[in-house]
Coordinates of C-alpha atoms in Angstrom, one line a residue:
M1 CA 2.5 25.6 5.5
S2 CA 3.6 26.0 2.0
K3 CA 2.0 23.8 -0.8
A4 CA 5.3 23.8 -2.6
V5 CA 4.5 20.5 -4.6
S6 CA 2.0 20.2 -7.5
V7 CA 0.2 17.0 -7.3
V8 CA -1.2 15.0 -10.3
L9 CA -3.3 12.2 -8.6
V10 CA -3.7 9.4 -11.3
G11 CA -6.5 6.7 -10.5
C12 CA -9.1 8.6 -8.1
G13 CA -11.7 5.8 -8.1
A14 CA -15.1 5.9 -6.4
P15 CA -15.6 8.3 -3.5
L16 CA -15.6 6.8 0.0
K17 CA -14.4 3.4 -1.5
S18 CA -11.1 3.8 -3.2
M19 CA -7.3 4.6 -1.9
G20 CA -6.7 7.4 -4.5
W21 CA -9.9 9.2 -3.5
Y22 CA -8.6 9.2 0.1
H23 CA -5.2 10.5 -1.0
A24 CA -7.0 13.4 -2.4
T25 CA -9.0 14.0 0.9
Q26 CA -5.9 14.3 3.0
I27 CA -4.0 16.6 0.5
L28 CA -7.2 18.7 0.3
R29 CA -7.5 19.3 4.1
E30 CA -7.2 23.0 5.0
D31 CA -5.1 22.0 8.0
S32 CA -2.9 19.6 6.2
D33 CA 0.8 19.6 7.1
I34 CA 1.4 18.0 3.7
A35 CA 3.5 20.3 1.7
A36 CA 1.4 19.7 -1.7
R37 CA -1.5 20.9 -3.4
L38 CA -3.9 18.8 -5.7
D39 CA -3.9 20.4 -9.0
F40 CA -4.9 17.7 -11.5
I41 CA -6.9 14.3 -11.2
V42 CA -6.7 11.5 -13.9
E43 CA -9.5 9.0 -13.6
P44 CA -9.5 6.9 -16.6
W45 CA -12.7 4.7 -15.7
F46 CA -15.2 7.2 -14.4
M47 CA -14.6 9.8 -16.9
S48 CA -14.9 7.2 -19.8
E49 CA -18.6 6.7 -21.4
A50 CA -18.7 3.3 -19.8
G51 CA -17.6 4.4 -16.5
K52 CA -19.9 7.4 -16.1
S53 CA -23.0 5.2 -15.9
S54 CA -21.3 2.4 -13.9
P55 CA -21.8 1.8 -10.1
G56 CA -20.0 4.9 -8.4
G57 CA -20.2 7.0 -11.6
A58 CA -22.6 9.6 -10.1
E59 CA -21.0 9.9 -6.9
F60 CA -17.6 10.6 -8.6
A61 CA -19.0 13.1 -11.0
E62 CA -20.4 15.1 -7.7
F63 CA -17.1 14.9 -6.4
K64 CA -15.6 16.3 -9.6
K65 CA -17.9 19.1 -9.8
T66 CA -17.4 20.0 -6.2
L67 CA -13.5 20.2 -6.5
E68 CA -13.5 22.0 -9.8
A69 CA -15.8 24.9 -8.3
S70 CA -14.2 24.8 -4.8
K71 CA -10.8 24.0 -5.3
G72 CA -9.9 24.7 -8.9
V73 CA -8.8 21.0 -9.4
K74 CA -8.7 20.0 -13.1
F75 CA -9.9 16.6 -14.3
F76 CA -8.7 14.4 -17.1
E77 CA -9.4 11.0 -18.6
H78 CA -5.8 10.3 -19.9
V79 CA -2.5 11.1 -18.1
R80 CA -1.2 12.4 -21.8
D81 CA -3.8 15.3 -21.6
V82 CA -2.2 16.7 -18.4
P83 CA -0.3 19.8 -19.4
R84 CA 3.5 19.2 -18.7
A85 CA 4.7 20.9 -15.8
E86 CA 5.8 24.4 -16.0
D87 CA 9.4 25.6 -15.2
G88 CA 10.1 25.8 -11.6
V89 CA 7.2 23.8 -10.6
K90 CA 7.8 20.7 -8.6
R91 CA 5.6 17.9 -9.5
L92 CA 4.4 14.7 -7.9
A93 CA 2.5 12.1 -9.3
I94 CA 0.4 9.8 -7.1
I95 CA -0.6 6.5 -8.8
S96 CA -3.5 4.7 -7.1
A97 CA -5.0 2.4 -9.9
R98 CA -5.4 -1.0 -10.9
T99 CA -2.2 -2.9 -10.8
S100 CA -2.5 -3.9 -14.2
D101 CA -2.7 -0.3 -15.6
N102 CA 0.2 0.9 -13.5
P103 CA 2.8 0.4 -16.1
S104 CA 1.2 2.5 -18.7
L105 CA -0.1 5.2 -16.1
F106 CA 3.6 5.3 -14.9
A107 CA 4.9 5.8 -18.3
G108 CA 2.3 8.8 -18.9
A109 CA 3.5 10.3 -15.6
L110 CA 7.1 10.6 -16.9
D111 CA 5.9 12.1 -20.2
I112 CA 4.3 14.9 -18.3
G113 CA 7.5 16.1 -16.7
C114 CA 6.6 14.7 -12.9
H115 CA 9.8 15.1 -10.8
A116 CA 8.8 12.1 -8.6
I117 CA 6.1 9.5 -8.3
F118 CA 4.4 8.0 -5.3
L119 CA 3.4 4.3 -6.4
E120 CA 0.7 2.2 -4.6
K121 CA 1.7 -1.4 -3.9
P122 CA 2.6 -3.7 -5.3
G123 CA 3.7 -1.4 -8.3
A124 CA 3.2 -3.7 -11.2
P125 CA 1.7 -7.1 -12.1
S126 CA 5.3 -8.7 -12.5
V127 CA 8.9 -8.0 -11.5
A128 CA 9.9 -7.7 -15.1
E129 CA 7.3 -4.8 -15.4
L130 CA 8.5 -3.2 -12.4
E131 CA 12.2 -3.5 -13.0
A132 CA 11.4 -1.9 -16.4
M133 CA 9.3 1.1 -14.5
R134 CA 12.5 1.6 -12.5
D135 CA 14.9 1.9 -15.0
N136 CA 13.0 4.2 -17.3
A137 CA 12.6 6.5 -14.1
K138 CA 16.1 6.3 -13.4
K139 CA 17.1 7.4 -16.9
V140 CA 15.0 10.7 -16.6
G141 CA 16.2 11.3 -13.0
V142 CA 12.6 10.5 -11.4
S143 CA 12.6 9.4 -7.8
V144 CA 9.9 6.7 -7.2
F145 CA 8.4 6.4 -3.6
M146 CA 6.2 3.4 -2.7
G147 CA 3.0 3.3 -0.6
F148 CA 4.1 0.8 1.9
N149 CA 2.5 2.5 4.7
K150 CA 3.8 0.1 7.4
N151 CA 7.2 1.0 6.8
V152 CA 6.4 4.2 8.8
S153 CA 4.0 2.7 11.3
K154 CA 4.6 3.1 15.1
F155 CA 3.8 -0.4 15.8
V156 CA 6.5 -1.7 13.5
T157 CA 9.3 0.8 15.0
K158 CA 8.4 0.2 18.4
A159 CA 8.6 -3.7 18.0
R160 CA 12.0 -3.3 16.2
E161 CA 13.5 -1.2 18.8
Y162 CA 12.2 -3.6 21.5
A163 CA 14.0 -6.5 19.8
K164 CA 16.9 -4.8 19.0
T165 CA 17.8 -4.4 22.9
R166 CA 16.9 -7.8 23.7
P167 CA 19.1 -10.5 21.9
G168 CA 17.7 -13.8 20.8
T169 CA 14.2 -12.5 20.4
K170 CA 11.9 -12.7 17.4
V171 CA 9.4 -10.5 15.8
T172 CA 6.3 -11.6 14.0
F173 CA 4.3 -9.1 11.8
L174 CA 0.6 -10.0 11.6
H175 CA -1.9 -8.3 9.1
N176 CA -5.5 -8.9 9.9
N177 CA -8.5 -8.2 7.3
N178 CA -12.1 -8.5 8.1
Y179 CA -13.8 -10.6 5.7
D180 CA -16.7 -13.0 6.3
E181 CA -15.4 -16.6 6.2
S182 CA -18.2 -17.6 3.7
P183 CA -17.1 -19.1 0.5
E184 CA -18.8 -16.4 -1.1
S185 CA -17.0 -13.4 0.6
L186 CA -13.5 -15.0 0.3
G187 CA -14.4 -16.1 -3.5
E188 CA -14.8 -12.5 -4.2
C189 CA -11.6 -11.3 -2.6
F190 CA -9.7 -14.0 -4.5
E191 CA -11.1 -12.7 -7.8
R192 CA -10.7 -9.0 -6.9
N193 CA -7.0 -9.6 -5.8
S194 CA -6.1 -12.2 -8.0
E195 CA -2.3 -11.3 -8.0
G196 CA -2.6 -13.6 -4.8
M197 CA -2.3 -12.8 -0.8
L198 CA 1.6 -12.4 -1.0
K199 CA 1.6 -9.7 -3.9
N200 CA -1.5 -8.1 -2.3
M201 CA -2.3 -8.2 1.3
A202 CA 0.9 -9.4 2.9
I203 CA 3.2 -7.2 0.4
H204 CA 3.4 -4.8 3.2
E205 CA 5.0 -7.4 5.8
L206 CA 7.3 -8.6 3.0
A207 CA 8.4 -5.0 2.3
L208 CA 9.2 -4.7 6.1
A209 CA 11.3 -7.7 5.6
V210 CA 13.2 -6.5 2.7
T211 CA 13.6 -3.0 4.2
Y212 CA 14.6 -4.0 7.7
Y213 CA 15.8 -7.5 7.8
G214 CA 18.0 -7.7 4.7
V215 CA 15.5 -10.5 3.1
G216 CA 15.7 -11.1 -0.5
V217 CA 15.5 -13.9 -2.8
D218 CA 19.3 -14.4 -2.6
T219 CA 19.4 -14.0 1.0
I220 CA 16.7 -16.3 2.1
E221 CA 18.3 -19.6 3.8
T222 CA 15.1 -21.3 4.8
V223 CA 11.3 -20.7 4.8
S224 CA 8.9 -22.7 7.0
A225 CA 5.1 -22.5 6.8
D226 CA 3.0 -22.9 9.9
K227 CA 0.9 -25.7 8.8
Q228 CA -1.4 -25.7 12.0
Y229 CA -2.2 -21.7 11.3
S230 CA -2.2 -21.6 7.5
C231 CA -5.0 -22.6 5.1
C232 CA -5.2 -22.5 1.2
K233 CA -8.5 -22.8 -0.8
T234 CA -9.7 -22.8 -4.4
L235 CA -12.7 -20.8 -4.7
K236 CA -15.1 -19.6 -7.5
G237 CA -15.1 -15.9 -8.3
P238 CA -18.8 -14.5 -8.6
S239 CA -18.2 -12.3 -11.5
S240 CA -16.0 -14.7 -13.8
G241 CA -16.9 -18.0 -12.5
K242 CA -13.4 -18.9 -12.7
A243 CA -11.4 -20.8 -9.8
F244 CA -8.8 -19.0 -7.7
T245 CA -6.3 -20.6 -5.6
D246 CA -4.9 -18.4 -2.6
F247 CA -4.4 -18.3 1.0
T248 CA -7.3 -17.7 3.6
K249 CA -4.8 -17.6 6.4
L250 CA -0.9 -18.0 6.1
K251 CA 2.0 -17.8 8.7
F252 CA 5.7 -18.4 7.9
T253 CA 8.9 -18.0 9.4
I254 CA 11.8 -16.7 7.2
K255 CA 15.5 -17.3 8.1
T256 CA 18.2 -15.4 6.3
K257 CA 21.8 -16.5 5.5
D258 CA 23.1 -13.5 7.9
G259 CA 21.3 -15.1 10.4
N260 CA 18.3 -12.7 10.7
E261 CA 14.6 -14.4 11.6
L262 CA 11.3 -13.1 11.3
S263 CA 7.7 -14.5 11.0
I264 CA 4.8 -13.1 8.9
A265 CA 1.2 -13.9 9.3
A266 CA -1.9 -12.8 7.4
D267 CA -5.5 -13.7 8.2
R268 CA -8.1 -12.5 5.9
C269 CA -11.1 -12.9 8.5
G270 CA -9.0 -11.8 11.7
G271 CA -10.2 -8.4 12.0
D272 CA -9.3 -4.8 11.4
D273 CA -5.7 -4.5 12.9
S274 CA -2.2 -5.3 12.6
V275 CA 0.1 -6.3 15.2
S276 CA 3.8 -6.8 15.9
I277 CA 4.5 -9.7 18.6
V278 CA 8.0 -10.0 20.2
E279 CA 8.8 -13.5 21.7
D280 CA 11.8 -14.9 23.3
S281 CA 14.0 -17.8 22.0
A282 CA 11.4 -20.0 23.7
G283 CA 8.5 -18.6 21.9
K284 CA 7.0 -16.9 25.1
E285 CA 5.5 -13.5 24.1
L286 CA 7.1 -10.6 25.6
I287 CA 5.1 -7.7 24.2
R288 CA 2.8 -7.0 21.4
F289 CA 2.2 -3.4 19.6
T290 CA -1.2 -2.8 17.8
M291 CA -2.0 -0.5 14.8
P292 CA -4.3 1.3 15.6
D293 CA -3.2 2.0 19.1
D294 CA -4.4 4.6 21.9
E295 CA -2.3 7.3 20.4
D296 CA -4.2 6.9 17.1
A297 CA -7.6 6.8 18.5
E298 CA -8.1 10.6 18.4
T299 CA -6.7 10.9 14.8
I300 CA -9.0 7.9 13.7
K301 CA -12.1 9.5 15.2
D302 CA -11.3 12.6 13.7
A303 CA -11.0 11.3 10.4
E304 CA -14.3 9.1 10.7
E305 CA -16.2 12.6 11.8
R306 CA -14.8 14.4 9.0
I307 CA -15.7 11.8 6.2
G308 CA -18.3 9.4 7.4
G309 CA -19.2 6.2 5.6
A310 CA -15.7 5.5 4.0
M311 CA -14.0 2.0 4.1
P312 CA -13.2 1.3 7.7
Y313 CA -9.4 0.7 6.8
F314 CA -9.0 4.3 5.6
Y315 CA -9.4 5.4 9.0
V316 CA -7.2 2.8 10.7
Q317 CA -4.4 3.9 8.3
D318 CA -5.0 7.5 8.1
P319 CA -2.3 8.5 10.4
D320 CA 0.5 6.4 8.6
Y321 CA -0.8 7.5 5.2
A322 CA -0.5 11.1 6.3
T323 CA 3.0 10.5 7.2
L324 CA 4.1 8.9 4.0
K325 CA 2.7 11.9 1.9
K326 CA 4.1 14.4 4.2
R327 CA 7.7 12.8 4.1
V328 CA 7.6 12.4 0.4
A329 CA 6.3 15.9 -0.4
K330 CA 8.9 17.4 1.9
A331 CA 11.8 15.3 0.2
V332 CA 10.2 16.5 -3.3
A333 CA 10.2 20.3 -2.2
E334 CA 13.8 20.1 -0.9
G335 CA 14.9 18.2 -3.9
N336 CA 16.5 15.7 -1.7
P337 CA 14.8 12.3 -2.3
S338 CA 16.9 10.4 0.4
S339 CA 15.5 12.5 3.1
A340 CA 12.1 10.7 3.0
E341 CA 12.9 8.6 6.2
G342 CA 11.5 5.2 6.2
V343 CA 9.7 5.5 2.8
A344 CA 10.2 2.4 0.4
T345 CA 11.7 3.1 -2.8
I346 CA 11.0 1.3 -6.0
D347 CA 14.2 -0.9 -5.5
V348 CA 12.6 -2.0 -2.3
A349 CA 9.5 -2.9 -4.3
V350 CA 11.2 -4.8 -6.9
E351 CA 12.8 -7.1 -4.4
T352 CA 9.7 -7.4 -2.5
L353 CA 7.7 -8.6 -5.5
K354 CA 10.6 -10.9 -6.6
V355 CA 10.2 -12.4 -2.8
A356 CA 6.5 -12.8 -3.2
E357 CA 7.0 -14.4 -6.5
Y358 CA 9.3 -17.0 -5.0
L359 CA 7.5 -17.7 -1.8
T360 CA 3.9 -18.3 -3.1
P361 CA 4.5 -21.7 -5.0
L362 CA 7.1 -22.8 -2.4
L363 CA 4.6 -22.1 0.6
M364 CA 1.6 -23.7 -1.5
E365 CA 3.8 -26.7 -1.9
Q366 CA 4.5 -27.0 1.9
L367 CA 0.7 -26.7 2.5
K368 CA -0.5 -29.5 0.3

């Protein structure tokens, strides 16, 4: 397949551990059907003097050496050092860095002539910063796609299609992670994801609510927390020693002014899967769909065999992240952003972040 789109990966991170690195491995596969080639990698941390000697620095250096020799990929510490795109070259930036760094990295991507940007969730630390990023991109005609992989997941599509043909049914989207239930493990999680569950782990489910159910701050009629299921704790972060308050488990139901209803659940210690559950009006479960499913087993097994030792969730999400990049690259190559079916835009991300900021204090108050 033609690798028509030139990619600048911003925020590679540590091999086997970081999503940016996994984006790179998917694009570099010889048999990939993603219409893109990886030309540049920007890694601010591991290419800095402090980062070179930090944990993961040696592994990154080896990864860099290998790609420079075998693929001709060029590496830079700063986005500003990447040469501007040449005439006729369609350039896509994939930004997969710390959320706090995204606004400046995003501005840099605009400055080096990117035609489109693929931005990992939640996009920015605050609504105001994400809105500014969106507006600056629109001024220069740059399309921005978001890495909400569940927007293109089969388990979501199947549940929506099943419920659509059965009036009165309700869908619950459940997101599980596999942290240990100890205060030490969850404290580390709270500290590393200090933006909170709704801006991090459950942001994917909120994006589904915004995209497919018309949920927005102005359209929400009621929000009800499931107090029996949910749990909110204050735990100490191991690095800073600071106290962080967040949800370990959370389930809530949203009803909109237009009559739409759905539930969202997230459990930091629930396992590795994500599930969509369809219930009838009496609350009886009719069917459930899971990610990964049997159809994904072969793809996941192949990913595990090709790349051993990576974070388990990379393998689980491999099919969906490949689909996202395939659709985005095709849209960029054709110059038709709207053809990226199901892929969330930055407008969806802005509304999703607004909903997350609106719901967090409301749900914490309900659980007191």
